[in-house]
């Protein structure tokens, strides 16, 4: 039986898949029961704190079908298509009945702009009914001052969450929430081990569902399910195909993965924010809470948006090595330019160690809008010795 | 308003190039020759992004070149097509970040010392940039590696509070302009920069010298303020943006020196004399235009194309106006590093963030009696994405029409002068002339 069939027959996976596909389902139930939901843009919003405040963190995501009427009105051309679609939903009211608050981290330039624009729309066009917004302005360099300044930033977010939730967040609340998140990350790392194993038992498209469902449900339930799944999947059949690693734009759906798998490859790892990077580092609970959060979010693997070329080369080399991939696909959406500056150096370093690369840049959104992509991926897989 | 009626005999037309412009460009070249000699003698030489607090290096007597200004020189020398070709050959995209990547591209040119502008860029030993966008530090790191220079990056933060009329608060009440923690971290960043430079160059930072530099900057910018006010009040205008951009931008590079302060004074005196003598840039001035965005370095003559036919004159660009409003910091002695912090962190806010930028542009448009705004938005730079919707809205709600178009400040390859001219002509005819003035 195929891995896909095994997954479909697995109770834990079915539940995760249901949440992944119906991303509003859990938050609506949560709200009906009087809970408050915090929408998040950017991958550096500390979920632990939101959970410690008794609220549900959910990711704002793009709706590939929706028109871009509002986004086109407010945003310049150089906003990448995914953030554009997210912005559209925030401004056109799609989120009005779904989230109570919005937390934005400065994880990349467009997101900073998104925050500024939302703030300005709230100010000059108050009838737009945007939720209260908090901005989390991390310092990303690891210079001596990053720690103290970032701790102040986290403290501010902590206080805002107390205000939003109407209750104090105690140290115990934080520890309990961080333990849940650590448990979830540990379970997700077991999934990545199964992907990276000599004989992979989970393919990339399943992994995306497993990781991405975390963004839309109770983290404790997610941790239980993933842990169960990691046990179950040990006996799943082995995935066939050329081992590939994916880097570049975050993939909010499994569309690209499905294309790659169809070409006869298996995605054994990725470093985007809807993939493995999400679970790469825990909160160290031997530190005081603020330090623990700064350590967890700021000392993760470097993202392509907030790192030097050399840092990215090293991070990617290590991740690819750990995955045992033979080839790397760089997939970069139009106007998500930063990673393009890394690419030539990354390619050089990878190829010097016998790992082939293929870059797809200025890609349209959604993935299906790129004519001929499937053939090009197949060619690459074939060049690597795939079917 | 210092309105001057056309006398019976046509007033003489103001010269296109001011003495002050010629002076600054020959000074720059001479200075650059001196720089080359210092570098060849083994001194440290820094390459900085424009938003780096260069006053620190000035006070420490570390010579530096500023990235965007050097890019403007490369572009004016028509080097860009060659340079972007080199980027492409090296495997980089040639359609990204043209403004900031010009010097990186130049660093790939094996013939730079023979055919580069002014004999090419000497090899820097230090490259400093801020993290004001995702790409900048990457470009600087690659540039530094090509030159064998050491890279240093500085942080950037985003304003949470946005008090209105920053330009009124900036000179004296700069402490009220920012969230306190932003200033705190910027001061700490400055201290770290100083420590880095001291270790790297062996030169000592001297607070007294630094205060002198800050005072000289104040003096220079004071003259820009007077110049800006004079142009705003004088109709027809004594000079256009072609004069002011070319006189101010290179002199800002030298800010903090006696020479630059004196030059700014002479610029004012020269323009004042033109105004007093009734010598106008465009005697038939009918419509005053504002230019938003970076300069079109590869075609500065573009700005003058609408003068004869329509009497439409570009009288405003950010280059002079930022000097007038964004730099002056009084009471420097009270806390010199904090005063500098309050200057350099604001640049990004003032220029690229609504409502700081939009409110200022409107205030400047009113002060300068602007009839229409031409606004260049580059497609390949996220930092220059600065809320064009909000800028257009605030202007047009105030009755000032805005034309937005896409173009690149340094890359001439996509620039079609005729198409662009047509766009602006159409705008002048339909929005300014037929639409009536404010
Ligand atoms: S896990 Fe085993 S029994 Fe279940 S579907 Fe897969 S192969 Fe069949
Ligand atoms: S995004 Fe803009 S500011 Fe940043 S490096 Fe590119 S051109 Fe420069």
Short mmCIF file of C-alpha atoms and ligand atoms in Angstrom, two decimals, chain B residues 97 100 133 135-136 139 294 381-383, ligand 2:
data_model
loop_
_atom_site.label_atom_id
_atom_site.label_comp_id
_atom_site.label_asym_id
_atom_site.label_seq_id
_atom_site.Cartn_x
_atom_site.Cartn_y
_atom_site.Cartn_z
CA UNK B 97 17.91 46.21 -6.29
CA UNK B 100 21.95 49.36 -4.03
CA UNK B 133 15.51 45.94 4.10
CA UNK B 135 18.50 42.54 0.72
CA UNK B 136 20.85 45.28 1.83
CA UNK B 139 24.45 42.84 -1.08
CA UNK B 294 14.76 59.00 -5.87
CA UNK B 381 12.88 47.83 -4.25
CA UNK B 382 10.89 46.99 -1.18
CA UNK B 383 12.27 49.88 0.80
S1 LIG C 2 15.24 46.39 -1.58
FE1 LIG C 2 15.68 48.51 -2.14
S2 LIG C 2 16.80 49.36 -0.43
FE2 LIG C 2 16.88 47.14 -0.25
S3 LIG C 2 18.78 46.54 -1.27
FE3 LIG C 2 17.12 46.39 -2.75
S4 LIG C 2 17.14 48.38 -3.82
FE4 LIG C 2 18.27 48.60 -1.90
#
